[in-house]
XYZ file of C-alpha atoms in Angstrom:
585
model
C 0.000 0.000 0.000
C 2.996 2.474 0.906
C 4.281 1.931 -2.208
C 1.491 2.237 -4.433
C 1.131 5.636 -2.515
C 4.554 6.465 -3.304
C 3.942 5.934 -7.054
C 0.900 7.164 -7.247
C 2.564 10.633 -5.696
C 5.238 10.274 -8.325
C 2.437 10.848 -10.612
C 1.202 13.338 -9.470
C 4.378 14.802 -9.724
C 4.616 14.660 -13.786
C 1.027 15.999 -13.962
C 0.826 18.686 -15.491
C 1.600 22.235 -13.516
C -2.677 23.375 -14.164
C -4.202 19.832 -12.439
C -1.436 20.020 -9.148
C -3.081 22.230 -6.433
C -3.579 23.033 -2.673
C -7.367 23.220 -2.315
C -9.775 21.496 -4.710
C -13.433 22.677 -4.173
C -15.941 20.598 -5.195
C -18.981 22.629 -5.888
C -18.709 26.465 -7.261
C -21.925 27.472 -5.274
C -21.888 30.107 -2.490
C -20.190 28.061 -0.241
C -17.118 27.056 -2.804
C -16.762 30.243 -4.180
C -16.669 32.268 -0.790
C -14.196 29.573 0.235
C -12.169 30.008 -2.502
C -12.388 33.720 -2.037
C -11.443 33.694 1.354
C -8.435 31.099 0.996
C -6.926 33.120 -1.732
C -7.056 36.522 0.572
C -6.000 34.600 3.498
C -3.071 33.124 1.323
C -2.315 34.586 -1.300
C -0.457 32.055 -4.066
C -2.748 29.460 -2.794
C -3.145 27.160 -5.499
C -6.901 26.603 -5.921
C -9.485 24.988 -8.454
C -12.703 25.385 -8.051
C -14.867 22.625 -9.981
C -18.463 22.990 -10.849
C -21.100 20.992 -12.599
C -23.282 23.322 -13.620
C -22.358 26.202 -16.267
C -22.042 29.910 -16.130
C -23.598 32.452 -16.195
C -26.238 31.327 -14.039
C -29.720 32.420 -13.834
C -30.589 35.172 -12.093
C -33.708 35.042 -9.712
C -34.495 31.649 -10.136
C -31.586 30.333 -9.893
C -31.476 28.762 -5.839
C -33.198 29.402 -2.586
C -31.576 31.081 0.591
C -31.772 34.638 -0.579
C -32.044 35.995 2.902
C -29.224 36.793 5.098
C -28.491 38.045 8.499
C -26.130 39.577 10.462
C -23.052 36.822 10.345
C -23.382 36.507 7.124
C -23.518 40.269 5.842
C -20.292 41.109 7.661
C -18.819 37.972 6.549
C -19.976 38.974 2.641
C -18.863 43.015 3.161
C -16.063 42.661 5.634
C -14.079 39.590 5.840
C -14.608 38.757 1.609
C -14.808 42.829 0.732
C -18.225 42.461 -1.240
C -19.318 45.755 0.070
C -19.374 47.652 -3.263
C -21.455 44.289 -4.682
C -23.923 43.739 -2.018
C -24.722 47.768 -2.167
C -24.946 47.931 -6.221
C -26.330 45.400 -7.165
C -27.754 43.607 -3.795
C -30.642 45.400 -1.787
C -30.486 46.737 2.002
C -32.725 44.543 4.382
C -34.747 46.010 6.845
C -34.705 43.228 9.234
C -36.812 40.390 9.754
C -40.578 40.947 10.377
C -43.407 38.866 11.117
C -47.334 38.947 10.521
C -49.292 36.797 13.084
C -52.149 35.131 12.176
C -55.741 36.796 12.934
C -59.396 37.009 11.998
C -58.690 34.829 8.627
C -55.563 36.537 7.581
C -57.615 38.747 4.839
C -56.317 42.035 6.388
C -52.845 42.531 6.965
C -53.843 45.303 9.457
C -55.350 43.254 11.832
C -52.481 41.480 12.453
C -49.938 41.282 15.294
C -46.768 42.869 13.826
C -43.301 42.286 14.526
C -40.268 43.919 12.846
C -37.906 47.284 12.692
C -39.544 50.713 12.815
C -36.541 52.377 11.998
C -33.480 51.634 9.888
C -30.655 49.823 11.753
C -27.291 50.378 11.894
C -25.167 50.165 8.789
C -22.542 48.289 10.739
C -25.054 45.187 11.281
C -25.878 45.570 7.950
C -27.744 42.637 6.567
C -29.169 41.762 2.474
C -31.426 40.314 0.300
C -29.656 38.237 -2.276
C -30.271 37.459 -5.488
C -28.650 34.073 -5.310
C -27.623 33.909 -9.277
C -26.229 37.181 -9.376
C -24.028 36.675 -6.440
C -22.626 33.536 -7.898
C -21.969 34.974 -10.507
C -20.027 37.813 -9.457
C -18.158 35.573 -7.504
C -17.155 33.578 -10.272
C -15.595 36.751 -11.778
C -14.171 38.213 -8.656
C -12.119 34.614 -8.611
C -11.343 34.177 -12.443
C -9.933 37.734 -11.849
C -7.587 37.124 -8.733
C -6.104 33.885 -11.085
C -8.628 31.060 -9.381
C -9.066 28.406 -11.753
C -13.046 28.011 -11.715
C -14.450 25.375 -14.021
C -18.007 25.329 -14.358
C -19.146 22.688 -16.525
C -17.163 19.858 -15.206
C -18.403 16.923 -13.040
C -16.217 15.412 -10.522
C -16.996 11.401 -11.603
C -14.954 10.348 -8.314
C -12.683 11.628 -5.221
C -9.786 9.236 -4.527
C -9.048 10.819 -0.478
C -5.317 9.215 0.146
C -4.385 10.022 3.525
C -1.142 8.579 3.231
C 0.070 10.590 0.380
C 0.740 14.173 -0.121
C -1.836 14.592 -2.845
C -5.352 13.427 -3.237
C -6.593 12.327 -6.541
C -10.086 13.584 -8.559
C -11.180 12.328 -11.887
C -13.367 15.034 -13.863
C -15.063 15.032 -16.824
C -16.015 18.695 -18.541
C -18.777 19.234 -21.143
C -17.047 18.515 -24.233
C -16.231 14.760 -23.176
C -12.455 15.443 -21.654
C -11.459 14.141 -19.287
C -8.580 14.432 -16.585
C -7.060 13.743 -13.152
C -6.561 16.655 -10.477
C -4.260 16.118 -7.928
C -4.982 18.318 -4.183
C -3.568 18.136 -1.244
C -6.512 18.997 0.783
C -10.583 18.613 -0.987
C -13.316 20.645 0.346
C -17.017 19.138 -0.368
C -18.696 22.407 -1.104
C -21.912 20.358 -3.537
C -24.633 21.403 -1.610
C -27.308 18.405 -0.583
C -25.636 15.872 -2.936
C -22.824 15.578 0.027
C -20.525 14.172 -2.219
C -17.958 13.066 0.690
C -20.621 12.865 3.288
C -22.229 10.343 1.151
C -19.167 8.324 0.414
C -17.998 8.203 4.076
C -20.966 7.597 5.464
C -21.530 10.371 8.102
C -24.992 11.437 7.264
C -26.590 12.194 10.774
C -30.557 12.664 10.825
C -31.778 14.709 13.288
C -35.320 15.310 15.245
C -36.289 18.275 13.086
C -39.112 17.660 10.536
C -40.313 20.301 7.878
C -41.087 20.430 4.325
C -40.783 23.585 1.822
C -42.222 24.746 -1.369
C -41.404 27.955 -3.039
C -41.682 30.011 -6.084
C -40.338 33.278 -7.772
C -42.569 35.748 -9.522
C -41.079 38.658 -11.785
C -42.362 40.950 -10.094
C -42.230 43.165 -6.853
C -44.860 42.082 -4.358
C -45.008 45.132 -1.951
C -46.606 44.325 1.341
C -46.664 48.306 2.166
C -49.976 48.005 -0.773
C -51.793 45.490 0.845
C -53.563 47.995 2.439
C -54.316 51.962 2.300
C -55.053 52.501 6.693
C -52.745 55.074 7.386
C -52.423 54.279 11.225
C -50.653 51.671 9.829
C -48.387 53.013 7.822
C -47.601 55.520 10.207
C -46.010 52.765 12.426
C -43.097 52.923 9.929
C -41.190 55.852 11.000
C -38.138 55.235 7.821
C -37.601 52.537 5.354
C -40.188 50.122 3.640
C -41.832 46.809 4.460
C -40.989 45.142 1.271
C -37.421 45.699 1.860
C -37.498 43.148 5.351
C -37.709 39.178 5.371
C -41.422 38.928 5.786
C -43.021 36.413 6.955
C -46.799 35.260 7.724
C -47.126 33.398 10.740
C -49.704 30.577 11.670
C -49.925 27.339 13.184
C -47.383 24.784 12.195
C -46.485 27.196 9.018
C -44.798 30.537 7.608
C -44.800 32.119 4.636
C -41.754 34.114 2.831
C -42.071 37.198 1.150
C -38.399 38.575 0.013
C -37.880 41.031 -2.640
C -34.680 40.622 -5.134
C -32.944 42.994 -6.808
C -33.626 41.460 -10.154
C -37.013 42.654 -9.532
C -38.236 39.664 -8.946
C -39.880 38.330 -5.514
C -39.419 35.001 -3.547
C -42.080 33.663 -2.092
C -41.849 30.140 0.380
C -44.380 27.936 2.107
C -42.623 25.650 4.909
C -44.497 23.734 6.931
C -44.447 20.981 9.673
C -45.463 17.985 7.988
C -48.218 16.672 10.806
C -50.185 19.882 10.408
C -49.995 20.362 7.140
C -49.166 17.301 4.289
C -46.775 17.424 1.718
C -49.245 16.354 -0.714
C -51.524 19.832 -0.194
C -48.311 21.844 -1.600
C -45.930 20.136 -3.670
C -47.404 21.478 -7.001
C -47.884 24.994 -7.535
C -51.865 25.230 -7.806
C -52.043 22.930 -4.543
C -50.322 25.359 -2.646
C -52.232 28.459 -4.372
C -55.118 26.488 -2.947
C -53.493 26.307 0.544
C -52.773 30.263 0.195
C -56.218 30.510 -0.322
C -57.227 28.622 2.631
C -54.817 29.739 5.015
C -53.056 33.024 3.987
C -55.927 34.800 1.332
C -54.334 38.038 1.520
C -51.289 36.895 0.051
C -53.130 34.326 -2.339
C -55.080 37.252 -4.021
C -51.749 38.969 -4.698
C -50.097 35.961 -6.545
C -53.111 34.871 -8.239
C -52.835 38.402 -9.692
C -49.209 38.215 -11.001
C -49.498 34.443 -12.020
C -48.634 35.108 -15.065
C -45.336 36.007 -14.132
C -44.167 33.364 -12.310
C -41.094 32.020 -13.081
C -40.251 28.686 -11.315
C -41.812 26.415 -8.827
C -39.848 23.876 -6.585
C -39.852 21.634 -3.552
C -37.669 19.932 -0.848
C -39.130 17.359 1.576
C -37.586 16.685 4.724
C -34.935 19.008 4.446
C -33.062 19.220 8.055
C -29.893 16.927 8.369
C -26.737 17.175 10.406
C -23.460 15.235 10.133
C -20.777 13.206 12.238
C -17.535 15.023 11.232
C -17.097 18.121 8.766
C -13.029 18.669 9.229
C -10.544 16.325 9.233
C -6.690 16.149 9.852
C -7.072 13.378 6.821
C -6.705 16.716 4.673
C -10.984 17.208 3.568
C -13.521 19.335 4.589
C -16.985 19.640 4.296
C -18.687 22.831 3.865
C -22.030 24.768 4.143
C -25.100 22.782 3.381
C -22.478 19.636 2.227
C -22.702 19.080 5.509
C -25.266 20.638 8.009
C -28.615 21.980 7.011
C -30.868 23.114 9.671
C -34.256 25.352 8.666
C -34.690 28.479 6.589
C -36.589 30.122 9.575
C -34.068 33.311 11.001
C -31.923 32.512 7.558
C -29.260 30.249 9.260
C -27.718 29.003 6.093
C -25.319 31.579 5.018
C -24.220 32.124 8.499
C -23.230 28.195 8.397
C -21.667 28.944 5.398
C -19.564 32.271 6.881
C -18.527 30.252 10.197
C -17.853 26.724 8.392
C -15.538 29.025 5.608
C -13.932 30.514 8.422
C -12.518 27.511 10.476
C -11.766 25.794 7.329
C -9.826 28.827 6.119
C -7.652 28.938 9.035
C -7.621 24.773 8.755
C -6.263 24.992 5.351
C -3.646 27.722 5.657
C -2.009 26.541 8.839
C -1.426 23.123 7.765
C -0.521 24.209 4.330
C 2.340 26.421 5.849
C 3.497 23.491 7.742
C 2.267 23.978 10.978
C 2.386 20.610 13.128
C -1.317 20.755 14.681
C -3.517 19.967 11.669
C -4.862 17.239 14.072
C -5.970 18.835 16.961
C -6.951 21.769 15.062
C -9.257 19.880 13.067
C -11.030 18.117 15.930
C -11.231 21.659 18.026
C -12.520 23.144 14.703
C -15.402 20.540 13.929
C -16.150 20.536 17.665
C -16.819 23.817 17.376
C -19.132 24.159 14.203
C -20.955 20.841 15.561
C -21.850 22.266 18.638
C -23.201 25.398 17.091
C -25.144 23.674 14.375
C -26.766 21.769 17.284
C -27.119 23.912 19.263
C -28.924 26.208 16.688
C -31.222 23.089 15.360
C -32.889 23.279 19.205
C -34.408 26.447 17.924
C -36.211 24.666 15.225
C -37.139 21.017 16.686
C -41.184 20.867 17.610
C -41.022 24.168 17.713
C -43.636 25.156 14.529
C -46.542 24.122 16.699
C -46.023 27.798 18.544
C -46.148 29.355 15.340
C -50.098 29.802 15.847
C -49.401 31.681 19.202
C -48.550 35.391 18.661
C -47.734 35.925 22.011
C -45.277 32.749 22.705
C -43.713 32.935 19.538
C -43.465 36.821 19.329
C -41.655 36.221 22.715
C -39.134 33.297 21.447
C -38.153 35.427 18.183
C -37.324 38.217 20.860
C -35.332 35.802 22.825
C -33.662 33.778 20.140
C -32.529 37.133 18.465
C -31.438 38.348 21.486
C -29.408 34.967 22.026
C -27.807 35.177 18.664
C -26.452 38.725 18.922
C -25.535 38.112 22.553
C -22.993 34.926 21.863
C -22.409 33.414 18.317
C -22.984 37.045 16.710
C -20.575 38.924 19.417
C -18.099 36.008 18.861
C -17.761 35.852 15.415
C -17.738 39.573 14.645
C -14.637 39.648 16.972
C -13.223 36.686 15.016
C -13.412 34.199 17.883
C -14.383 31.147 16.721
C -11.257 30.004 15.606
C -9.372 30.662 18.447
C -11.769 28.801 20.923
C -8.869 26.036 21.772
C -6.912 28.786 23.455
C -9.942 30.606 25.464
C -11.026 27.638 27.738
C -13.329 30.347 29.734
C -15.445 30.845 26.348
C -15.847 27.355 26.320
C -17.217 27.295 29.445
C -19.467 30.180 28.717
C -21.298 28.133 25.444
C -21.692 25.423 27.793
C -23.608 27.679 29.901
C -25.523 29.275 27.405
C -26.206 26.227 25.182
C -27.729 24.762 28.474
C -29.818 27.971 28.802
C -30.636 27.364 25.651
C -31.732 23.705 25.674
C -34.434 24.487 28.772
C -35.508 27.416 27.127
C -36.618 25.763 23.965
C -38.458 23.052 26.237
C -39.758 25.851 27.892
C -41.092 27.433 25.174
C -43.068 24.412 23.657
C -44.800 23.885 27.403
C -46.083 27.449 27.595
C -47.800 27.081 23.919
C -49.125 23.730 25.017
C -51.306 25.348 27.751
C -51.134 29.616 26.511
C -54.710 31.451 26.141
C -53.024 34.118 23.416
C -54.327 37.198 25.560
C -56.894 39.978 23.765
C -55.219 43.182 24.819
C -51.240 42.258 22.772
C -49.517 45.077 21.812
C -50.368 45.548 17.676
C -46.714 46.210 16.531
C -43.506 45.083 18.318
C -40.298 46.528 17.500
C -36.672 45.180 18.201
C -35.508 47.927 19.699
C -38.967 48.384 21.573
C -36.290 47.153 24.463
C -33.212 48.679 25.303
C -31.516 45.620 26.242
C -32.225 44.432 21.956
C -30.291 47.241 20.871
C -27.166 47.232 22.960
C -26.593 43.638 21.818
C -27.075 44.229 18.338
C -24.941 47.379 18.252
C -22.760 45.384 20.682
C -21.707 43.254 18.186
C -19.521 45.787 16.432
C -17.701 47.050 19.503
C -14.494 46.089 18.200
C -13.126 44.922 21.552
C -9.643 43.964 22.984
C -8.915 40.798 24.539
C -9.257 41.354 27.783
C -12.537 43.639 27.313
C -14.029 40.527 25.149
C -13.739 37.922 27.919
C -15.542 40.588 30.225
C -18.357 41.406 27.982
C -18.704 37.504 27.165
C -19.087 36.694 30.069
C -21.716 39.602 31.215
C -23.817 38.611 27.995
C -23.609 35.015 28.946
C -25.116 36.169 32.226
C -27.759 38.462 31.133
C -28.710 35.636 28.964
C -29.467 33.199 31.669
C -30.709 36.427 33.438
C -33.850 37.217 30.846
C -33.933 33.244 30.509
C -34.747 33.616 34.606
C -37.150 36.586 34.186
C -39.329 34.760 31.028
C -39.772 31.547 33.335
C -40.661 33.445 36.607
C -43.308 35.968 34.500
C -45.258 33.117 33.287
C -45.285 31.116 36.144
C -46.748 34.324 38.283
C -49.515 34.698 35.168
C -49.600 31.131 35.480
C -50.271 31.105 39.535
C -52.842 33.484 39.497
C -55.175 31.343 37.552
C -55.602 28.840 40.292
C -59.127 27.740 38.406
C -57.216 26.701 35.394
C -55.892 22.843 35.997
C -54.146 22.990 32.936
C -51.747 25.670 33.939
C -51.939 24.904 37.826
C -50.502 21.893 36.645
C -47.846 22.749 34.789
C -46.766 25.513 36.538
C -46.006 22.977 39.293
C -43.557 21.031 37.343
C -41.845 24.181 36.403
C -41.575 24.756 40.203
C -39.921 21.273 40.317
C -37.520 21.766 37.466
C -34.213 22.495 39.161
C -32.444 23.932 36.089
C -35.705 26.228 35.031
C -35.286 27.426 38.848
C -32.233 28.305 38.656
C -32.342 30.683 36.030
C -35.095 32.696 37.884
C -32.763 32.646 40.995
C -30.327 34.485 38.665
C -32.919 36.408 37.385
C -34.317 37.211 41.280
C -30.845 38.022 42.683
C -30.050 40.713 40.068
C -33.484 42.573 39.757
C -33.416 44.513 42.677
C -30.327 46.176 41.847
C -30.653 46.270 37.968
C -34.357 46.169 37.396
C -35.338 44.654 34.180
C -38.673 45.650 32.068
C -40.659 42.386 31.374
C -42.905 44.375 28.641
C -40.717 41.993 26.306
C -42.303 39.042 28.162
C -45.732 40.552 28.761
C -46.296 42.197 25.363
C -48.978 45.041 26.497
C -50.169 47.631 24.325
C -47.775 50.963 25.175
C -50.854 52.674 27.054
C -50.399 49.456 29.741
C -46.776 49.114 29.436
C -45.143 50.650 33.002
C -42.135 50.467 34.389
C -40.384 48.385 31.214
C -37.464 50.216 30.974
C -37.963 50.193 27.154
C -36.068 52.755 24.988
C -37.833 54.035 22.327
């Protein structure tokens, strides 16, 4: 065997100068070209081919899902690749995510609870909508610019990994018929859901999530800011437009997607949890115009008007799956959705994408200068991403169910946003996440928080079990409705040393399982004074018996007195019954 290595490397050493490289990426998709973009401004002279089935140009508007991002990915696009320029001329500004909760049939947009941005935020946690072709594109010249070999076109027929030997070995075949070997020393599995390596080493993991999707483009802009003419609401919006935000309609066990692309097209998505709703009422386009109809008729009426114009129509059934390993010191990598995909809900995917690039860059380049760790860098690396995906799928597992409860739900988007600028958005703005092997005291901290996080989510799907949504909720909730929401999101760009990182870690960490405290104890005292109601007397005595629930509201209950802390965030009053919240507005 050593010696059919050895020849096989002497091979590789008389291919030709074009087919010897560092990095092959399989897959020229957002994740492979990102990657490739990154490597190259990491290290430059990085020799790198990029191979890529399909050809190019392609498609604009129709050409894949995922067109929303959020704040780990847009400073991952503008800052750490330098797409700024791109993502401002020829990408369009989000306004944040907002949400329309169900009410009185859906066939007034008015009438339902609203949550989402009044105001514009901050350029510096700048987030877009993508038009997925025309990024791709524009990636695939930004690299065949810098000297990247990217070959669309060409199919990778198979991946010989050889450990043993300083070069891996990939037979491709391009359009015309040719075909060649490629010799890398490391591969990176960047093909999307066919998990080319995943598949091959068998590390396909399934997980407990279960949703199904359907979606469709329409050339045209679908503006929710016309669905009605009541100027009380437009008059909520103080600067910037609806259309312009990830918008989604909310109801039990579904959402809907409304995202506007530059192309002047608009996305639109159904995904659904497959017990409440079957696959079989949506997985062809007039099946899930007749769902619209039933459940969302607003939005129905609006594509039924412009159904002449639409432009595409797909599915995906089961889409969540995790995976065993994504690095290895065996010189391959598996990135974005080649590996992990979790739920389109919050837009996780290109963040995946940003963090899995990330690691993997600083993978690739270390042990490609020589350094002597590739080993434990790769197991502290895919420890890393691994808990994070996991911990992130929590936010998503039985969780559609609250979707029909404005009140629970409009509480858990507050708290999971919250959560994500707090810790994974902090960290990876300050470039942490690679580093994690030498900051054992952040480690701690995400065991902390991703136990927070774990009773929260349980804690969440109890409350909806038993919830009456109340009559009196607030109409429109903003983000920065609470002052705590906007010094974490600005927070994120604070550019911090060292030293002043661990600190403010740490505090965030602890206001975390602070508000985690202060949600539990407000709805067990709503909770408590219903004595009449078994259902909640019930289970607001189990909550009382749940050590870890309790002793979040014991960190809550120590620190109020000093630092009181609104619960409008919890409570979710109109502002004429809103006291004492502390909210900034």
């Amino acid at each position: 065997m050593t010696d059919t290595s050895a020849m096989n490397d002497r091979g590789a050493a008389r291919t030709a100068p074009d087919d010897l490289v560092d990095v092959a990426v399989v897959g020229g998709g957002a994740a492979g070209l990102t990657l490739a973009l990154q490597l190259l401004g990491q290290r430059p002279g990085t020799r790198i081919v990029v191979l890529e089935r399909q050809g190019h140009p392609v498609p604009e508007a129709t050409h894949k899902v995922g067109e929303s991002t959020v704040e780990i990915a847009g400073y991952y696009l503008r800052e750490v690749l330098g797409l700024g320029h791109h993502l401002q001329s020829q990408q369009l500004n989000k306004y944040g995510l907002r949400m329309f909760f169900s009410k009185d049939g859906n066939d007034d947009i008015t009438r339902r609870v609203e949550l989402g941005h009044s105001v514009r935020p901050p350029g510096a946690v700048g987030t877009y909508q993508l038009d997925r072709g025309r990024l791709e594109n524009a990636l695939g010249h930004e690299l065949l610019a810098r000297g990247v070999r990217f070959l669309p076109g060409t199919k990778v027929e198979s991946v010989d990994l050889r450990p043993d030997a300083e070069h891996h070995r990939l037979h491709v075949r391009t359009d015309d018929g040719a075909t060649r070997q490629i010799h890398a020393k490391w591969v990176v599995d960047a093909t999307g859901r066919a998990s080319l390596l995943k598949r091959r080493l068998g590390l396909a993991k399934k997980v407990g999530h279960r949703a199904n999707a359907v979606w469709f483009r329409v050339g045209c802009p679908i503006d929710v800011d016309q669905w009605s003419d009541d100027p009380d609401w437009h008059a909520r919006i103080e600067e910037g437009r609806r259309e312009l935000s990830t918008n989604h309609l909310m109801g039990p066990g579904y959402w809907v997607w409304l995202i506007r692309l530059a192309s002047g097209s608009t996305s639109v998505g159904i995904v659904t949890d497959p017990d409440l709703h079957g696959f079989e009422q949506l997985n062809r386009f007039e099946r899930a115009l007749e769902w619209l109809d039933r459940h969302e008729p607003q939005c129905a009426g609006i594509v039924r008007r412009h159904r002449d114009k639409l432009q595409d129509f797909r599915v995906m059934k089961d889409y969540a799956y995790s995976c065993e390993q994504v690095f290895s010191a065996d010189r391959w990598c598996l990135a974005g959705e080649a590996g992990v995909f979790l739920d389109p809900l919050y837009s996780p995917g290109l963040d995946l994408i940003a963090i899995s690039n990330s690691l993997i860059t600083d993978l690739v380049t270390h042990a490609l200068d020589g350094d002597d760790d590739t080993g434990e860098r790769a197991a502290i690396h895919n420890q890393v991403f691994l808990l994070i995906a996991e911990g992130w799928l929590s936010i998503y597992e039985k969780q559609y169910a609250l979707m029909g409860n404005a009140r629970v739900m409009l509480t858990k988007v507050i708290w999971d946003t919250a959560v994500y600028w707090a810790v994974p958005g902090l960290l990876y703005f300050h470039d942490v996440l690679r580093h994690l092997g030498d900051r054992p005291d952040m480690v701690v901290g995400l065991a902390r928080f991703s136990t927070a996080s774990q009773e929260v989510q349980r804690f969440f799907r109890e409350w909806s079990v038993v919830d009456d949504e109340p009559r009196d909720q607030a109409p429109f909730v903003r983000f920065y409705d609470f002052d705590f929401m906007s010094r974490l999101h600005i927070g994120m760009t604070a550019g911090l040393a060292d030293a002043d990182l661990a600190t403010q870690f740490e505090a965030n960490i602890r206001f975390i399982e602070r508000l985690s405290g202060q949600l539990v104890a407000t709805v067990l005292e709503e909770f408590e004074a219903e004595p009449w109601n078994p259902a909640k007397r019930e289970q607001a005595r189990r909550w009382r018996a749940d050590e870890a629930l309790m002793s979040l509201v014991e960190v809550h209950l120590r620190e109020q007195e000093s630092t009181p802390l609104g619960d409008q965030w919890i409570r979710l009053r109109p502002a004429d019954q809103a006291v004492g919240t502390g909210e900034s507005r």
